[in-house]
Amino acid sequence: MLAENGMRFDAGGHETWAPVSIAAALAAGAALNLLGVSWAPVTTWVLLTLVLLINCLILHSNLTAVSSVRAAFARKGDEELARVDVPALLKAAEAAFPAWVWVLQNARHVVAFGASIAALVVGVLA
């Protein structure tokens, strides 16, 4: 039924290119700082602010998944989709992932928020 409506819950390509791109940008910013480039601190501020905002969007998406999926199902106008128990569906989809995925997801949130905020505070105090 999901496939018939063009919906899927598997991992797409953004699970690879997004974190790799962000890590590369942060590494480039760090290199600029280590090289003493005059505009590196501004670049770091911009990058870390973007990391915070992106992680806020990810967290918001995770926390509003049920309502988002319900809205997507409603837009399809399919009676069968309208009867789907979305919370149960999402719980089943989550259960299909290995346990370490959720540990990694939470660790990412802690690191992204914590390290970005710490670096921004250190930048203000420096």
Backbone as a chain_set.jsonl record, in Angstrom:
{"seq": "MLAENGMRFDAGGHETWAPVSIAAALAAGAALNLLGVSWAPVTTWVLLTLVLLINCLILHSNLTAVSSVRAAFARKGDEELARVDVPALLKAAEAAFPAWVWVLQNARHVVAFGASIAALVVGVLA", "coords": {"N": [[0.827, -1.182, 0.0], [1.941, 1.273, 0.809], [4.026, 1.513, -1.058], [2.528, 1.624, -3.399], [1.553, 4.167, -3.213], [3.736, 5.712, -3.49], [5.364, 6.018, -1.238], [7.898, 5.575, 1.217], [9.927, 4.207, 3.831], [12.559, 3.782, 4.073], [16.124, 4.381, 4.3], [17.309, 7.252, 2.688], [19.472, 8.879, 0.271], [20.361, 11.171, 1.595], [21.174, 10.545, 4.16], [23.797, 9.952, 4.016], [25.207, 11.878, 2.348], [24.613, 14.347, 3.601], [25.644, 14.363, 6.397], [28.345, 13.87, 5.78], [29.015, 16.041, 4.156], [28.606, 18.151, 5.961], [30.501, 17.497, 7.93], [32.826, 17.75, 6.371], [32.763, 20.501, 5.777], [33.013, 21.542, 8.37], [35.537, 20.536, 9.016], [37.07, 21.913, 7.134], [36.671, 24.521, 8.052], [37.911, 24.29, 10.561], [40.532, 23.814, 9.722], [41.102, 26.267, 8.501], [41.071, 27.894, 10.769], [43.235, 26.786, 12.209], [45.282, 27.433, 10.484], [45.371, 30.086, 10.842], [43.939, 31.972, 9.389], [42.526, 35.099, 8.758], [39.726, 35.532, 8.543], [38.654, 33.228, 9.482], [37.446, 32.806, 12.105], [34.892, 34.008, 11.766], [33.824, 32.405, 9.781], [33.711, 30.01, 11.186], [31.771, 30.667, 13.13], [29.527, 30.997, 11.467], [29.313, 28.425, 10.316], [28.954, 26.787, 12.625], [26.613, 27.839, 13.647], [24.875, 27.157, 11.577], [25.035, 24.353, 11.843], [23.791, 24.036, 14.333], [21.191, 24.995, 13.691], [20.422, 23.196, 11.653], [20.454, 20.793, 13.103], [18.408, 21.371, 14.88], [16.244, 21.385, 13.1], [16.275, 18.685, 12.323], [15.731, 17.424, 14.781], [13.193, 18.514, 15.298], [11.799, 17.403, 13.138], [11.96, 14.693, 13.83], [10.473, 14.709, 16.206], [7.957, 15.457, 15.362], [7.065, 13.518, 13.68], [4.818, 11.768, 13.585], [2.567, 13.459, 13.142], [3.391, 14.615, 10.738], [3.519, 12.419, 8.972], [0.871, 11.586, 9.049], [-0.305, 13.842, 7.846], [0.864, 13.683, 5.316], [-0.22, 11.271, 4.424], [-2.922, 12.018, 4.378], [-2.923, 13.925, 2.358], [-2.666, 12.31, 0.154], [-5.161, 11.259, -0.251], [-6.128, 8.675, -0.163], [-8.219, 6.09, 0.822], [-7.482, 3.753, 2.144], [-4.94, 4.385, 3.156], [-5.738, 6.364, 4.924], [-6.782, 4.903, 6.997], [-4.631, 3.84, 8.301], [-2.789, 3.12, 11.214], [-0.845, 5.382, 12.259], [1.057, 5.987, 14.423], [1.629, 3.329, 15.268], [2.646, 2.26, 12.904], [4.985, 3.824, 12.534], [6.362, 3.098, 14.843], [6.814, 0.398, 14.32], [8.443, 0.682, 12.062], [10.66, 1.959, 13.204], [11.488, -0.07, 14.917], [12.593, -1.824, 13.159], [15.156, -1.013, 12.678], [18.573, -1.466, 13.731], [19.485, -1.504, 17.228], [21.662, 0.157, 17.811], [21.427, 2.31, 16.11], [19.668, 4.172, 17.223], [21.036, 4.877, 19.504], [23.252, 6.075, 18.321], [21.958, 8.179, 16.982], [21.004, 9.736, 19.151], [23.446, 10.339, 20.367], [24.561, 11.877, 18.342], [22.886, 14.135, 18.448], [23.547, 15.124, 21.012], [26.292, 15.675, 20.675], [26.254, 17.439, 18.453], [24.651, 19.614, 19.377], [25.875, 20.181, 21.891], [28.72, 20.483, 21.349], [28.693, 22.505, 19.4], [27.465, 24.656, 20.745], [29.285, 24.932, 22.878], [31.644, 25.615, 21.467], [30.835, 28.018, 20.281], [30.414, 29.59, 22.574], [33.0, 29.609, 23.672], [34.242, 30.979, 21.608], [33.084, 33.504, 21.923], [34.076, 34.242, 24.385], [36.767, 34.342, 23.881]], "CA": [[0.0, 0.0, 0.0], [2.83, 2.43, 0.829], [4.716, 1.57, -2.348], [1.55, 2.048, -4.405], [1.353, 5.601, -3.051], [5.027, 6.386, -3.616], [5.922, 6.312, 0.079], [8.825, 4.574, 1.742], [10.524, 4.59, 5.099], [13.957, 3.377, 4.122], [17.083, 5.481, 4.295], [17.607, 7.832, 1.381], [20.857, 9.293, 0.105], [20.765, 12.277, 2.467], [21.79, 10.032, 5.383], [25.24, 9.915, 3.792], [25.81, 13.117, 1.854], [24.44, 15.472, 4.528], [26.654, 14.397, 7.452], [29.694, 13.948, 5.206], [29.2, 17.436, 3.735], [28.738, 18.982, 7.165], [31.814, 17.192, 8.515], [33.861, 18.345, 5.506], [32.73, 21.95, 5.986], [33.585, 21.815, 9.693], [36.981, 20.273, 8.93], [37.66, 23.037, 6.408], [36.679, 25.644, 8.993], [38.958, 24.038, 11.557], [41.822, 24.013, 9.051], [41.292, 27.712, 8.359], [41.438, 28.404, 12.094], [44.591, 26.338, 12.531], [46.211, 28.166, 9.614], [45.373, 31.485, 11.269], [43.29, 32.83, 8.4], [41.869, 36.177, 9.51], [38.265, 35.428, 8.519], [38.262, 31.891, 9.943], [36.464, 32.819, 13.203], [33.558, 34.312, 11.239], [33.405, 31.182, 9.096], [33.36, 29.054, 12.243], [30.487, 31.088, 13.682], [28.484, 30.702, 10.489], [29.175, 26.965, 10.214], [28.393, 26.217, 13.856], [25.214, 28.269, 13.715], [24.158, 26.285, 10.645], [24.948, 23.019, 12.448], [22.735, 24.111, 15.347], [19.888, 25.116, 13.033], [20.131, 21.923, 10.973], [20.111, 19.789, 14.114], [17.068, 21.726, 15.373], [15.289, 20.892, 12.101], [16.25, 17.217, 12.424], [15.033, 17.082, 16.021], [11.783, 18.859, 15.079], [11.262, 16.383, 12.232], [11.802, 13.462, 14.611], [9.424, 14.874, 17.213], [6.662, 15.67, 14.712], [6.93, 12.507, 12.625], [3.453, 11.232, 13.499], [1.682, 14.427, 12.473], [3.861, 14.783, 9.355], [3.113, 11.254, 8.176], [-0.592, 11.676, 8.914], [-0.603, 14.872, 6.847], [1.256, 13.142, 4.001], [-1.238, 10.28, 4.064], [-4.164, 12.732, 4.073], [-2.769, 14.568, 1.045], [-2.808, 11.297, -0.902], [-6.578, 11.026, -0.479], [-6.372, 7.238, -0.284], [-9.0, 5.621, 1.983], [-6.709, 2.736, 2.858], [-3.922, 5.113, 3.925], [-6.413, 7.102, 5.993], [-7.06, 3.978, 8.103], [-3.377, 3.358, 8.881], [-2.425, 3.566, 12.561], [0.472, 5.97, 12.005], [2.02, 5.737, 15.501], [2.049, 1.923, 15.231], [3.476, 2.104, 11.711], [6.307, 4.406, 12.801], [7.01, 2.274, 15.871], [7.291, -0.8, 13.618], [9.566, 1.088, 11.208], [11.795, 2.19, 14.105], [11.926, -1.358, 15.455], [13.334, -2.544, 12.122], [16.546, -0.582, 12.702], [19.344, -2.005, 14.857], [19.444, -0.659, 18.434], [22.742, 1.141, 17.813], [21.035, 3.486, 15.328], [19.05, 5.142, 18.127], [22.125, 5.372, 20.348], [24.016, 6.979, 17.469], [21.14, 9.374, 16.753], [21.028, 10.555, 20.365], [24.816, 10.833, 20.524], [24.711, 12.965, 17.364], [22.224, 15.326, 18.99], [24.353, 15.633, 22.13], [27.532, 16.242, 20.137], [25.956, 18.601, 17.597], [24.233, 20.733, 20.216], [26.879, 20.483, 22.917], [29.98, 20.983, 20.801], [28.45, 23.785, 18.729], [27.246, 25.68, 21.767], [30.554, 25.14, 23.598], [32.571, 26.339, 20.594], [30.36, 29.389, 20.135], [30.673, 30.277, 23.851], [34.448, 29.822, 23.735], [34.537, 32.041, 20.639], [32.67, 34.784, 22.504], [34.968, 34.55, 25.51], [38.159, 34.477, 23.439]], "C": [[0.879, 1.257, 0.0], [3.514, 2.607, -0.518], [3.779, 2.06, -3.45], [1.324, 3.557, -4.373], [2.668, 6.379, -3.065], [5.67, 6.762, -2.292], [6.837, 5.188, 0.518], [9.476, 5.117, 3.002], [11.978, 4.145, 5.199], [14.851, 4.614, 4.077], [17.318, 5.953, 2.869], [19.064, 8.273, 1.352], [21.318, 10.385, 1.055], [21.398, 11.801, 3.774], [23.31, 9.919, 5.244], [25.767, 11.28, 3.396], [25.686, 14.266, 2.84], [25.499, 15.461, 5.637], [28.083, 14.498, 6.915], [29.986, 15.383, 4.767], [29.403, 18.359, 4.927], [30.1, 18.753, 7.817], [32.937, 17.812, 7.689], [33.915, 19.859, 5.692], [33.342, 22.323, 7.338], [35.091, 21.57, 9.71], [37.688, 21.407, 8.195], [37.727, 24.278, 7.294], [37.751, 25.498, 10.05], [40.342, 24.267, 10.955], [42.112, 25.501, 8.886], [41.704, 28.345, 9.685], [42.861, 28.031, 12.458], [45.642, 27.07, 11.703], [46.252, 29.658, 9.953], [44.786, 32.451, 10.257], [42.412, 33.85, 9.137], [40.345, 36.042, 9.575], [37.754, 34.067, 8.992], [37.27, 31.926, 11.112], [35.038, 33.114, 12.736], [32.989, 33.085, 10.54], [32.959, 30.133, 10.115], [32.01, 29.395, 12.852], [29.342, 30.733, 12.747], [28.237, 29.194, 10.422], [28.515, 26.374, 11.449], [26.937, 26.632, 14.056], [24.363, 27.424, 12.779], [23.995, 24.878, 11.202], [23.844, 22.996, 13.511], [21.349, 24.159, 14.703], [19.484, 23.822, 12.336], [19.725, 20.861, 11.984], [18.753, 20.094, 14.743], [15.996, 21.227, 14.405], [15.155, 19.369, 12.159], [15.457, 16.79, 13.647], [13.534, 17.375, 15.885], [11.106, 17.815, 14.189], [11.016, 15.075, 12.977], [10.616, 13.563, 15.568], [8.035, 15.04, 16.614], [6.383, 14.642, 13.614], [5.492, 12.014, 12.479], [2.546, 12.204, 12.753], [2.102, 14.644, 11.021], [3.416, 13.63, 8.461], [1.6, 11.252, 7.999], [-0.973, 12.689, 7.838], [-0.251, 14.382, 5.438], [0.233, 12.124, 3.518], [-2.533, 10.977, 3.656], [-4.088, 13.387, 2.695], [-2.941, 13.585, -0.105], [-4.27, 11.019, -1.217], [-6.956, 9.563, -0.64], [-7.08, 6.756, 0.98], [-8.231, 4.609, 2.814], [-5.616, 3.394, 3.712], [-4.538, 5.846, 5.108], [-6.679, 6.215, 7.21], [-5.798, 3.477, 8.796], [-3.175, 3.966, 10.271], [-0.989, 4.083, 12.475], [1.443, 5.755, 13.159], [2.529, 4.288, 15.509], [2.962, 1.66, 14.035], [4.89, 2.631, 11.955], [7.071, 3.607, 13.852], [7.576, 1.001, 15.231], [8.487, -0.472, 12.729], [10.82, 1.32, 12.058], [12.36, 0.879, 14.62], [12.744, -2.154, 14.437], [14.812, -2.155, 12.085], [17.281, -1.234, 13.866], [19.348, -1.004, 16.025], [20.512, 0.43, 18.411], [22.391, 2.391, 17.026], [20.477, 4.565, 16.247], [20.081, 5.714, 19.089], [22.94, 6.399, 19.561], [23.249, 8.282, 17.218], [21.178, 10.291, 17.968], [22.416, 11.12, 20.63], [25.068, 11.993, 19.561], [24.072, 14.245, 17.874], [23.064, 15.949, 20.106], [25.612, 16.316, 21.609], [27.243, 17.499, 19.323], [25.554, 19.813, 18.428], [25.345, 21.148, 21.177], [28.147, 21.1, 22.363], [29.785, 22.331, 20.113], [28.271, 24.902, 19.742], [28.546, 25.977, 22.517], [31.533, 25.949, 22.748], [32.147, 27.788, 20.41], [30.619, 30.194, 21.406], [32.159, 30.583, 23.987], [34.854, 30.944, 22.78], [34.171, 33.416, 21.167], [33.646, 35.214, 23.596], [36.409, 34.805, 25.085], [38.492, 35.878, 22.979]], "O": [[0.594, 2.206, -0.73], [3.574, 3.714, -1.054], [4.188, 2.82, -4.328], [0.949, 4.156, -5.381], [2.71, 7.554, -2.699], [6.439, 7.721, -2.227], [6.594, 4.014, 0.237], [9.56, 6.328, 3.208], [12.557, 4.134, 6.285], [14.39, 5.733, 3.849], [17.502, 5.146, 1.958], [19.801, 8.056, 2.314], [22.515, 10.527, 1.305], [22.092, 12.575, 4.433], [24.021, 9.803, 6.242], [26.681, 11.797, 4.039], [26.59, 15.098, 2.908], [26.197, 16.46, 5.808], [28.933, 15.142, 7.53], [31.089, 15.884, 4.985], [30.263, 19.24, 4.906], [30.773, 19.707, 8.211], [33.897, 18.341, 8.249], [35.0, 20.436, 5.757], [34.093, 23.292, 7.443], [35.835, 22.315, 10.348], [38.781, 21.815, 8.586], [38.724, 25.0, 7.284], [38.425, 26.468, 10.398], [41.219, 24.842, 11.6], [43.239, 25.945, 9.106], [42.571, 29.218, 9.726], [43.614, 28.865, 12.96], [46.759, 27.299, 12.168], [47.073, 30.4, 9.413], [45.114, 33.637, 10.275], [41.65, 33.49, 10.034], [39.743, 36.412, 10.583], [36.558, 33.787, 8.911], [36.325, 31.137, 11.114], [34.083, 32.535, 13.253], [31.809, 32.766, 10.693], [31.95, 29.455, 9.92], [31.187, 28.505, 13.07], [28.308, 30.227, 13.185], [27.092, 28.743, 10.467], [27.611, 25.547, 11.331], [26.13, 25.861, 14.575], [23.258, 27.017, 13.137], [22.934, 24.272, 11.052], [23.059, 22.05, 13.578], [20.44, 23.444, 15.126], [18.329, 23.403, 12.423], [18.772, 20.115, 11.761], [18.021, 19.172, 15.102], [14.964, 20.708, 14.829], [14.052, 18.832, 12.055], [14.609, 15.901, 13.565], [12.704, 16.572, 16.311], [9.98, 17.397, 14.456], [9.988, 14.426, 12.78], [9.849, 12.612, 15.719], [7.037, 14.789, 17.29], [5.561, 14.876, 12.728], [5.003, 11.86, 11.36], [1.835, 11.806, 11.83], [1.245, 14.839, 10.159], [2.988, 13.845, 7.327], [1.103, 10.947, 6.915], [-1.853, 12.43, 7.017], [-0.986, 14.64, 4.485], [-0.138, 12.114, 2.344], [-3.174, 10.568, 2.688], [-5.072, 13.402, 1.955], [-3.318, 13.975, -1.21], [-4.594, 10.591, -2.325], [-8.008, 9.254, -1.201], [-6.596, 6.987, 2.088], [-8.318, 4.607, 4.042], [-5.398, 3.0, 4.858], [-3.927, 5.937, 6.173], [-6.789, 6.716, 8.329], [-5.892, 2.754, 9.788], [-3.366, 5.165, 10.474], [-0.036, 3.315, 12.603], [2.583, 5.365, 12.903], [3.716, 4.047, 15.728], [3.939, 0.919, 14.147], [5.873, 1.968, 11.624], [8.289, 3.459, 13.759], [8.683, 0.577, 15.56], [9.435, -1.253, 12.649], [11.917, 0.919, 11.668], [13.575, 0.73, 14.746], [13.499, -3.053, 14.808], [15.631, -2.884, 11.524], [16.666, -1.526, 14.891], [19.227, 0.202, 15.813], [20.288, 1.519, 18.939], [22.997, 3.44, 17.247], [20.779, 5.746, 16.071], [20.017, 6.889, 19.451], [23.274, 7.464, 20.08], [23.836, 9.363, 17.24], [21.367, 11.499, 17.825], [22.545, 12.262, 21.071], [25.713, 12.977, 19.924], [24.652, 15.324, 17.747], [23.263, 17.164, 20.135], [25.958, 17.411, 22.053], [27.92, 18.514, 19.489], [26.059, 20.914, 18.208], [25.704, 22.322, 21.26], [28.602, 22.131, 22.856], [30.637, 23.212, 20.237], [28.863, 25.973, 19.605], [28.872, 27.139, 22.763], [32.179, 26.867, 23.252], [32.988, 28.686, 20.384], [31.004, 31.361, 21.326], [32.535, 31.69, 24.373], [35.711, 31.764, 23.109], [34.868, 34.392, 20.892], [33.993, 36.389, 23.713], [37.184, 35.407, 25.828], [39.625, 36.144, 22.579]]}, "num_chains": 1, "name": "protein.A"}
